[in-house]
CSV table of C-alpha atoms in Angstrom, one decimal:
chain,number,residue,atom,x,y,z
I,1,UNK,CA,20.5,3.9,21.5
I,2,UNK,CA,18.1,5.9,19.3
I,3,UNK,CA,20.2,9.1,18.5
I,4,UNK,CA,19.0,10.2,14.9
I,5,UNK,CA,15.7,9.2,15.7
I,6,UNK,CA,15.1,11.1,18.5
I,7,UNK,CA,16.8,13.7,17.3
I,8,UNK,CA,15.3,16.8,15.3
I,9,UNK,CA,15.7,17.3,11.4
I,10,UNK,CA,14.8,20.1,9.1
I,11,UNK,CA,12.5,18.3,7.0
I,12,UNK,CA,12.0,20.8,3.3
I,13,UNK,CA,12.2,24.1,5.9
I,14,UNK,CA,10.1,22.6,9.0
I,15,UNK,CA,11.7,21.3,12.1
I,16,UNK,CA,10.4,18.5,13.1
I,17,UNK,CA,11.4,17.1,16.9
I,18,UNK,CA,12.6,13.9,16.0
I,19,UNK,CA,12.3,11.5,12.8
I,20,UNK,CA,9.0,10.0,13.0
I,21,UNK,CA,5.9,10.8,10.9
I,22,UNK,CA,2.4,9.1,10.9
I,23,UNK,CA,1.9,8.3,6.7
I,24,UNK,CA,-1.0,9.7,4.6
I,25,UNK,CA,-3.9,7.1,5.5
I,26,UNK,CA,-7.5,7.1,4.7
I,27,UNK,CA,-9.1,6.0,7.9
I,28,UNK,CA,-12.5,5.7,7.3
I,29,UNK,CA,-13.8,6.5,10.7
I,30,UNK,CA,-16.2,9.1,12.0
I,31,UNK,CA,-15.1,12.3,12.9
I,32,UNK,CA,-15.1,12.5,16.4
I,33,UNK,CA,-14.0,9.4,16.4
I,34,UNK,CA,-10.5,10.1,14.1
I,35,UNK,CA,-10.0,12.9,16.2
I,36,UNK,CA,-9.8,11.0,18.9
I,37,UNK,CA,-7.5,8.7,17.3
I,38,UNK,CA,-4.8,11.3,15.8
I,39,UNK,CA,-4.9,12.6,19.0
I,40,UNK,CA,-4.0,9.4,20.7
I,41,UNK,CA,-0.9,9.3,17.6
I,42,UNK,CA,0.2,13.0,18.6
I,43,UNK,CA,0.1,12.3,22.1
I,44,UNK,CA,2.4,9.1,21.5
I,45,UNK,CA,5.2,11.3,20.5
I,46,UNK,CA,5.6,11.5,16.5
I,47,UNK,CA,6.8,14.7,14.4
I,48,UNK,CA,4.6,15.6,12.1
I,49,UNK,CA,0.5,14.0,11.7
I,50,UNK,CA,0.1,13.9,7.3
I,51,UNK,CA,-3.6,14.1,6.8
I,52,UNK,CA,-4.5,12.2,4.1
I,53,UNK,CA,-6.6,13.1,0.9
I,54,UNK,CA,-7.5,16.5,1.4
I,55,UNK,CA,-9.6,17.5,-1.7
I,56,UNK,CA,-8.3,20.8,-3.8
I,57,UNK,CA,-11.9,21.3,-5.6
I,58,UNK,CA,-14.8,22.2,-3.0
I,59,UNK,CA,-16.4,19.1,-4.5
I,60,UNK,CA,-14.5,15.7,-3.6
I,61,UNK,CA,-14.5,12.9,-1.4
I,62,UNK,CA,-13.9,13.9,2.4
I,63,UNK,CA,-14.2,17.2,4.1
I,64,UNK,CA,-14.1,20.3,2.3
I,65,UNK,CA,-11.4,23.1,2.6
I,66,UNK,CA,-14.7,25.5,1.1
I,67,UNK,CA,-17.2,24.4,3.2
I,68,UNK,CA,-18.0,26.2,6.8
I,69,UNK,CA,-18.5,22.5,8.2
I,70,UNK,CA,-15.3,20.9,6.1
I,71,UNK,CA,-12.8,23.7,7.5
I,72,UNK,CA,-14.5,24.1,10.9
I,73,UNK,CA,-13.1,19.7,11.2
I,74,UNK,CA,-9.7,20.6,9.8
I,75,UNK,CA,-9.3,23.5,12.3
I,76,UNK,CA,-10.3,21.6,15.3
I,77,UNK,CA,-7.7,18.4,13.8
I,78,UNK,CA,-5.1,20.9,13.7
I,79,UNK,CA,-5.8,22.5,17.2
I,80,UNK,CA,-5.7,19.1,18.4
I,81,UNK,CA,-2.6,18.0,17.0
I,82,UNK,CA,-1.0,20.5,18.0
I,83,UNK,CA,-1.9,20.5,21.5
I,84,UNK,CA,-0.3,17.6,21.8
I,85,UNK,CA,3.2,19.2,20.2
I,86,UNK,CA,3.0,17.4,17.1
I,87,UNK,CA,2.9,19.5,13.2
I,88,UNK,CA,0.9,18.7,10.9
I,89,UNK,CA,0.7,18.3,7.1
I,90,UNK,CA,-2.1,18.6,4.4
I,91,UNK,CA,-1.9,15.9,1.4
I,92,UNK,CA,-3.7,17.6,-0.9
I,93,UNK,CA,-4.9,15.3,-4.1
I,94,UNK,CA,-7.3,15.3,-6.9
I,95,UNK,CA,-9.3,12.4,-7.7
I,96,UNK,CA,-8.5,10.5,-11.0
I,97,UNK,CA,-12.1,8.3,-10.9
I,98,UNK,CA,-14.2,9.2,-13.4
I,99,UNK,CA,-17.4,10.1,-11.3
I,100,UNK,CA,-20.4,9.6,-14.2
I,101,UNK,CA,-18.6,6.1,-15.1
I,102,UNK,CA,-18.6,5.2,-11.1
I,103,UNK,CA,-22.6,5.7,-11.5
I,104,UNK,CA,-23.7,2.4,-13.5
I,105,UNK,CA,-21.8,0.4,-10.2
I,106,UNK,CA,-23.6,2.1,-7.2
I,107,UNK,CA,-26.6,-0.3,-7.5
I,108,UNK,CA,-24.5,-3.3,-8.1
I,109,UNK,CA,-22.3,-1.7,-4.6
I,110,UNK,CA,-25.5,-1.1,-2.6
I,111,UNK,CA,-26.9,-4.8,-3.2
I,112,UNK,CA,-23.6,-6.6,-2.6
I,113,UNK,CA,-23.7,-7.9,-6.1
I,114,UNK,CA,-20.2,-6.2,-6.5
I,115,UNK,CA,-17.5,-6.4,-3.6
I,116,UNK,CA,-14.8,-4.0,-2.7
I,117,UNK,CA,-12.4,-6.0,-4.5
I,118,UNK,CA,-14.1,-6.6,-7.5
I,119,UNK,CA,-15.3,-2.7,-7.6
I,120,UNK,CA,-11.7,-1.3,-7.8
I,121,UNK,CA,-10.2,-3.2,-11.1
I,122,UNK,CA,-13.5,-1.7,-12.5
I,123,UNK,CA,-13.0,1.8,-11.8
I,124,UNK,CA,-9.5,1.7,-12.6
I,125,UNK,CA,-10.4,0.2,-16.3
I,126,UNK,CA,-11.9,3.4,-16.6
I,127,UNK,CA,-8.8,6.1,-15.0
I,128,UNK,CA,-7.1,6.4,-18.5
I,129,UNK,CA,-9.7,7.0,-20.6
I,130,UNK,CA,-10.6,9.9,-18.1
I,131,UNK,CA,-7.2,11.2,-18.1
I,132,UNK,CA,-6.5,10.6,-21.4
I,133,UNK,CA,-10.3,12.7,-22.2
I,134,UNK,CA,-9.8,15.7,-19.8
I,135,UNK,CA,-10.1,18.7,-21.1
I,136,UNK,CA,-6.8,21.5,-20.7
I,137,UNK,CA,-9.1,24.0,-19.4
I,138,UNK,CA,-10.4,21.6,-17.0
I,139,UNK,CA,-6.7,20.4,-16.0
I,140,UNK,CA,-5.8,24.3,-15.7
I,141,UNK,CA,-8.4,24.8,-13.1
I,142,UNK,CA,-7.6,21.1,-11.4
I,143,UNK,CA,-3.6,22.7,-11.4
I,144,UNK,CA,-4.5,26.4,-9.8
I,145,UNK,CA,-7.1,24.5,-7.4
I,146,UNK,CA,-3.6,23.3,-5.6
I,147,UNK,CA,-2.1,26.4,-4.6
I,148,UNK,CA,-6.0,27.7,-3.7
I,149,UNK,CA,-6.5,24.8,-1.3
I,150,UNK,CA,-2.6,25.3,0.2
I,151,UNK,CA,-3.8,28.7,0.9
I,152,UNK,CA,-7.0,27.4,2.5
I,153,UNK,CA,-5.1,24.7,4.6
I,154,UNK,CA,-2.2,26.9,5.7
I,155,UNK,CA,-5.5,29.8,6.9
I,156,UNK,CA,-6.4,26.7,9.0
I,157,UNK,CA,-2.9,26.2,10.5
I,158,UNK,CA,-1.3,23.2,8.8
I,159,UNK,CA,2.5,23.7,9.0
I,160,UNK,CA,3.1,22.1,5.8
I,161,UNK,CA,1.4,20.7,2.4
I,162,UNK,CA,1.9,17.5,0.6
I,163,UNK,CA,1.1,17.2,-3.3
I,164,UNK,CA,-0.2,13.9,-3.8
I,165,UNK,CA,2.2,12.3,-6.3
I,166,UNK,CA,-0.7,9.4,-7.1
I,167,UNK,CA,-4.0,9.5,-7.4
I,168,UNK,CA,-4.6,12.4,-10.5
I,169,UNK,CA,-0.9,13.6,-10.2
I,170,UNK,CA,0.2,9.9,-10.8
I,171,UNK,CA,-2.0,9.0,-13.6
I,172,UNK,CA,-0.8,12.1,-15.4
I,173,UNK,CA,2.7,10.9,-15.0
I,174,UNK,CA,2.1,7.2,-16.0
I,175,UNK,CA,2.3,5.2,-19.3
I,176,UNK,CA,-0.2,2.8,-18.9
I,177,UNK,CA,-3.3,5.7,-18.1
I,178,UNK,CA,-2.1,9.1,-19.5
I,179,UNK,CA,-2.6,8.1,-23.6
I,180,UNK,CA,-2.3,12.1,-24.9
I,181,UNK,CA,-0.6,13.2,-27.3
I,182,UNK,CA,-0.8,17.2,-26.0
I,183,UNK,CA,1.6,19.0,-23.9
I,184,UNK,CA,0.2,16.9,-21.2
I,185,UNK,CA,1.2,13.4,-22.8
I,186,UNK,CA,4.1,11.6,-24.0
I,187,UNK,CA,7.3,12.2,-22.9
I,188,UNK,CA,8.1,11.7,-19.6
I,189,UNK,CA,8.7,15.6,-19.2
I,190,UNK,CA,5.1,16.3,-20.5
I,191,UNK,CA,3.4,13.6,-18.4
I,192,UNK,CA,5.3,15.5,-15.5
I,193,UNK,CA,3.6,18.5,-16.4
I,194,UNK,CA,0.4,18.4,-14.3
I,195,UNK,CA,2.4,17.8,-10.9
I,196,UNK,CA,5.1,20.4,-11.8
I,197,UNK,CA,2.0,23.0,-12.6
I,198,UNK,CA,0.1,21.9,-9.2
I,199,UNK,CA,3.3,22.3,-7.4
I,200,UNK,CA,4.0,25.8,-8.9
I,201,UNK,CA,0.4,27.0,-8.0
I,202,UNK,CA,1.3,26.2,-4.7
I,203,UNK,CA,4.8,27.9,-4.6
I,204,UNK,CA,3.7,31.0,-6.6
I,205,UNK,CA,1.3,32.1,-3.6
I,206,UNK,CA,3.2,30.7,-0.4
I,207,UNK,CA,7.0,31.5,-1.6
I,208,UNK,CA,8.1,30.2,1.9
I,209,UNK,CA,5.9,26.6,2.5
I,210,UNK,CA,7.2,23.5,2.9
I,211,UNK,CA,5.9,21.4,0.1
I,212,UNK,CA,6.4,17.6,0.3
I,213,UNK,CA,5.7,15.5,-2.2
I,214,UNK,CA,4.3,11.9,-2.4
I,215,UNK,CA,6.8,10.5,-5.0
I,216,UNK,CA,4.9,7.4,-6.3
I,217,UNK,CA,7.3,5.0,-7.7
I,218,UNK,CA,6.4,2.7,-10.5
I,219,UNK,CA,8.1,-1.1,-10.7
I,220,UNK,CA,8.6,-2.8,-14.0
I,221,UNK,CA,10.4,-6.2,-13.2
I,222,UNK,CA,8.4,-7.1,-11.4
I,223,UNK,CA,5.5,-5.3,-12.1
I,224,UNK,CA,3.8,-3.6,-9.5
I,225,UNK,CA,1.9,0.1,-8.9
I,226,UNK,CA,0.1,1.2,-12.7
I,227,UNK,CA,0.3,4.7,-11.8
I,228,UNK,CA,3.3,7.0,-10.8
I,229,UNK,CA,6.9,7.2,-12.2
I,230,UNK,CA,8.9,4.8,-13.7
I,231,UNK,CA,12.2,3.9,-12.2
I,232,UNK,CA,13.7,4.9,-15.6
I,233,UNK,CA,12.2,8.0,-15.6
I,234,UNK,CA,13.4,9.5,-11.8
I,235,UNK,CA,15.9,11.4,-13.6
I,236,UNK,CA,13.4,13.2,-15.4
I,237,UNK,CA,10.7,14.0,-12.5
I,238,UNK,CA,12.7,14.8,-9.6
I,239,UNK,CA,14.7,17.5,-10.9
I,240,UNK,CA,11.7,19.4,-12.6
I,241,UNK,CA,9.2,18.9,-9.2
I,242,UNK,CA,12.7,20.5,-7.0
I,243,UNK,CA,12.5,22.9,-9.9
I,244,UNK,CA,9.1,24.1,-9.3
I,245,UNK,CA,9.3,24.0,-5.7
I,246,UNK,CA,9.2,20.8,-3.6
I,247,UNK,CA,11.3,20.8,-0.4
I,248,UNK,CA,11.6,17.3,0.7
I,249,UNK,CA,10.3,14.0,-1.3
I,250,UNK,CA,7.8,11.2,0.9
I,251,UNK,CA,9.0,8.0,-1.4
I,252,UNK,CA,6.6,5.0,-2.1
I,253,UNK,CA,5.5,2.5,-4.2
I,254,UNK,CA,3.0,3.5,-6.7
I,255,UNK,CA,-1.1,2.9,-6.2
I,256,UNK,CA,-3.5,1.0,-8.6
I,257,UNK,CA,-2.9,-2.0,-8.8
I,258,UNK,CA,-3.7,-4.3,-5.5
I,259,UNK,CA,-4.3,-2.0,-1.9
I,260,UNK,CA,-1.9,-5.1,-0.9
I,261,UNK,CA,0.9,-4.2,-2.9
I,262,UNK,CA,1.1,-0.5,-1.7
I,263,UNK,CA,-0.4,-2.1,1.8
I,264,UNK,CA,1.8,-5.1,1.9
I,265,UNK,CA,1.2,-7.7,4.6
I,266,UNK,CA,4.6,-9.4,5.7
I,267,UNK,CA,3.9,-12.5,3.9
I,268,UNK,CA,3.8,-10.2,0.2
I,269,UNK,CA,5.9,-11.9,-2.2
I,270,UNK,CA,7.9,-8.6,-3.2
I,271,UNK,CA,7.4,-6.4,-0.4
I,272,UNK,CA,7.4,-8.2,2.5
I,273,UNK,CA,10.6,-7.7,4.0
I,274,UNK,CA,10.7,-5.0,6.8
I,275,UNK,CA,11.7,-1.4,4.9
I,276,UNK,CA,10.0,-3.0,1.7
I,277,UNK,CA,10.3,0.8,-0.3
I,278,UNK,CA,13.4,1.9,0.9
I,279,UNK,CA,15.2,0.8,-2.1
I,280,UNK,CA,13.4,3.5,-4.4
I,281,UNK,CA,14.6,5.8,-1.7
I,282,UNK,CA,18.0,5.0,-2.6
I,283,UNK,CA,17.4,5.9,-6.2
I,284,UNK,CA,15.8,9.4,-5.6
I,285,UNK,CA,18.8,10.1,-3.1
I,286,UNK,CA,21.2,10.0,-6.2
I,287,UNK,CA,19.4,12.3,-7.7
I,288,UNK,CA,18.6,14.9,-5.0
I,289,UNK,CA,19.9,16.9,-1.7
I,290,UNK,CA,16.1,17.4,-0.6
I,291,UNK,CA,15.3,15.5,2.2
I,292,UNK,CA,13.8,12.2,2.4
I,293,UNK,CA,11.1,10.6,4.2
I,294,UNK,CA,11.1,6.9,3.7
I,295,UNK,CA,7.8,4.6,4.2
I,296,UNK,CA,7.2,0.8,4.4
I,297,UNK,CA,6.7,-2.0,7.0
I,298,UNK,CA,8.6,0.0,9.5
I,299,UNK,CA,8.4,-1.8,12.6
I,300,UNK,CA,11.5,-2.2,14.6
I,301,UNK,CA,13.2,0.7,16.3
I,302,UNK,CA,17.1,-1.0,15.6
I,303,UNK,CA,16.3,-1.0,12.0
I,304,UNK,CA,14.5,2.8,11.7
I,305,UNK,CA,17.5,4.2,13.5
I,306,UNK,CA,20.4,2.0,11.7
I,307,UNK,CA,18.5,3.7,8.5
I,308,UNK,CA,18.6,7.3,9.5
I,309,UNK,CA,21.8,6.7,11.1
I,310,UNK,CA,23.1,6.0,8.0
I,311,UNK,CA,21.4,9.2,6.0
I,312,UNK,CA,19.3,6.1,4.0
I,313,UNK,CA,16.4,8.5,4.8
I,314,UNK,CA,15.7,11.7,7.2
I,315,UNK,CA,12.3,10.8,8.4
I,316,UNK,CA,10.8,7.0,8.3
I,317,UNK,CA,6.7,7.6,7.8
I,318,UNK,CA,4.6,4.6,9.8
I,319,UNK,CA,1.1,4.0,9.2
I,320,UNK,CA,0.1,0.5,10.7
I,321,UNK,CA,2.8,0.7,13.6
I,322,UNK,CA,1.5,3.9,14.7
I,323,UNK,CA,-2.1,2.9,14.4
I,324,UNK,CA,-0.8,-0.7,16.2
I,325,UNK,CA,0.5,1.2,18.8
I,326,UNK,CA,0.6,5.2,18.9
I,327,UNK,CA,3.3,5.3,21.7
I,328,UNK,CA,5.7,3.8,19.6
I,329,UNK,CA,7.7,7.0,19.4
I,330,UNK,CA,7.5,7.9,22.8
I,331,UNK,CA,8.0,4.6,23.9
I,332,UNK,CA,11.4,4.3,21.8
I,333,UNK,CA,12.9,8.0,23.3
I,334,UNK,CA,12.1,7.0,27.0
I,335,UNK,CA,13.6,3.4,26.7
I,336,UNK,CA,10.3,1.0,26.9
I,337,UNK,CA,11.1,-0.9,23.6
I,338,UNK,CA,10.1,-4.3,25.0
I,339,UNK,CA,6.4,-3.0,25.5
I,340,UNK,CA,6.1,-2.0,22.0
I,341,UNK,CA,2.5,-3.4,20.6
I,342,UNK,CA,4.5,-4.3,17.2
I,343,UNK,CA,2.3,-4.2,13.8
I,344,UNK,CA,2.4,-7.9,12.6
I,345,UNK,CA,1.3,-6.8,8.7
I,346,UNK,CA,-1.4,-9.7,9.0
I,347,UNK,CA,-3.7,-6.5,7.7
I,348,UNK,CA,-6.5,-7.7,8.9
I,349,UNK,CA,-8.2,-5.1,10.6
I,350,UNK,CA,-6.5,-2.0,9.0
I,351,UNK,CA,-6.7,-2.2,5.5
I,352,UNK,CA,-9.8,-5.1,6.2
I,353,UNK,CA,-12.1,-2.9,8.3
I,354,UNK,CA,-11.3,-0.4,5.4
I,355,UNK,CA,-12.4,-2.6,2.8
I,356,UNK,CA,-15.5,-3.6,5.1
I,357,UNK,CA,-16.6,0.0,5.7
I,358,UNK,CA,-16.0,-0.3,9.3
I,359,UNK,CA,-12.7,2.2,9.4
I,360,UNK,CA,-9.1,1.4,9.9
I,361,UNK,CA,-8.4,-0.3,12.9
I,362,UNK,CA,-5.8,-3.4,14.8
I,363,UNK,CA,-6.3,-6.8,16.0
I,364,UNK,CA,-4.5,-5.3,19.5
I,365,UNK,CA,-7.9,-3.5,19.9
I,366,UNK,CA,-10.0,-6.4,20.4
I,367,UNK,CA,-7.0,-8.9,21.8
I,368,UNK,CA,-6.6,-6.6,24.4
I,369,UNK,CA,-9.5,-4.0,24.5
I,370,UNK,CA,-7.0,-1.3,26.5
I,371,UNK,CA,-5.5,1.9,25.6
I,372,UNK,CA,-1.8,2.0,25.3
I,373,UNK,CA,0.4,3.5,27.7
């Protein structure tokens, strides 16, 4: 019943052993502990693992490529991946917060007197001024720093690197932060620039990697995602990031605004529906032969295999299913559908135990306190 999705795809010059792959997440959780969980998520039978937010400078938030301690995790998370016959992928990213203007809020943070929710508007008041400010030197060095850190990842064995297409990549390409008036600013083919040049860095020294990229889409009517790419403006960015070297294209809605909107629970106004980005999928596939890995609310084994079946996408990214129940894949290919722990979207205890600094976690692990099979 589940052909195309069990089936493998070359995904950008990797072959992946079917169509499944577990989406970029921040988990929050101690190491051991994440280990642990991707490899409960490898074991469960998915292609590829994406590791979110891997920093390109030696000084960011989570684990270092530079550091002994930093690339001593990421070799033992990609020894145990893929003992378990799953690849896995890199998302390398630069961060767009502006660390000296996210000092003045630690006190406020550390006494409670400002939440998680209120803390994020604040720090995104202060994204374009920062992009807007950087120096070209300092955005040279941020650009190179991409094809440094593919080199470090790829030493470590990751199969396969993903450019974050938000966070510093996406600010760049965005109206509403990137205010410049240099090469960097302006028209859409300038405000492309920084991704195009982190891509190339990465192409120039590994002619033959995959590189995915995490094409942040931007809404306008109705508004939703601040940074990323315009609808409009597809035309413009896909062509020059195949140009400089992309091999497949990992399609979503754009970040900054509300973690809920790029996060949607099933009862978001806009994005509710099951396959809630797909339709900025169907945009980017008019405009390129790359391959395509689609992402959002993807729940129900008839609908991920009516959309591959169809060539909608080539690979269908899950997040909260996967974390809901890592066996999903498996569990599909060996015909136990009906004992599928399905992800409701209530977002409760993944994107809430994020926002409560207690890691990313499922209501299924306290209903039920078991393992799944």
């Amino acid at each position: 019943m589940y052909e195309t999705l069990c089936s493998p795809v070359n995904y950008g010059g990797l072959t992946l052993k079917k169509r499944i792959i577990f989406a970029p997440t921040s988990m929050g959780l101690p190491r051991q502990e994440l280990l642990e969980r991707m490899r409960a998520i490898a074991a469960g039978g998915c292609a590829m693992i994406i590791v979110g937010d891997v920093p390109v400078l030696p000084h960011g938030f989570g684990p270092s490529l530079y550091s002994r301690k930093g690339a001593e995790f990421y070799r033992q998370l990609v020894e145990t991946v893929h003992g378990e016959g799953c690849k896995i992928c890199a998302q390398l990213h630069q961060s767009d917060s502006d660390l000296k203007g996210m000092l003045r809020y630690i006190p406020g943070v550390l006494t409670g007197r400002i939440s998680q929710a209120e803390l994020r508007p604040l720090l995104n008041a202060q994204v374009g001024p920062y992009i807007t400010r950087l120096p070209e030197a300092k955005i040279k060095k941020i650009t190179e720093a991409f094809g440094t850190a593919a080199e470090r990842a790829v030493g470590l064995g990751f199969d396969m690197v993903q450019v974050h297409g938000d966070r510093m990549c996406g600010s760049f390409s965005s109206t509403v932060f990137n205010h410049r008036t240099d090469a960097y600013g302006g028209s859409a083919e300038n405000r492309a620039r920084f991704a195009v040049e982190a891509v190339s860095a990465i192409r120039r020294r590994l002619p033959d990697l995959p590189i995915d990229y995490k094409l942040a889409v931007r809404q306008q009517d109705p508004h939703y995602g601040n940074a990323g790419v315009l609808e409009s403006e597809l035309g413009v960015f896909v062509p020059l990031l195949e140009q400089a070297g992309v091999t497949s294209f990992h399609v979503t809605l754009a970040n900054h605004g509300d973690l809920s909107d790029t996060i949607p629970p099933k009862t978001h106004p806009a994005f509710g529906a099951q396959g809630c980005f797909l339709k900025f999928c169907d945009e980017v596939r008019a405009l390129t032969a790359k391959p395509i890995c689609g992402v959002g609310g993807l729940t129900d084994p008839d609908f991920v295999e009516a959309q591959l079946a169809a060539g909608r996408i080539d690979c269908a990214a899950m997040s909260r299913q996967l974390i809901a129940d890592p066996a999903w894949p498996e569990k599909v290919r060996t015909g136990r559908v009906d004992t599928i722990h399905r992800c409701v979207r209530c977002n409760r205890e993944c994107l809430g135990g994020m926002m409560a600094h207690r890691g990313v976690h499922c209501i299924y692990e306290k209903t039920e306190g078991k393992e799944h099979s």
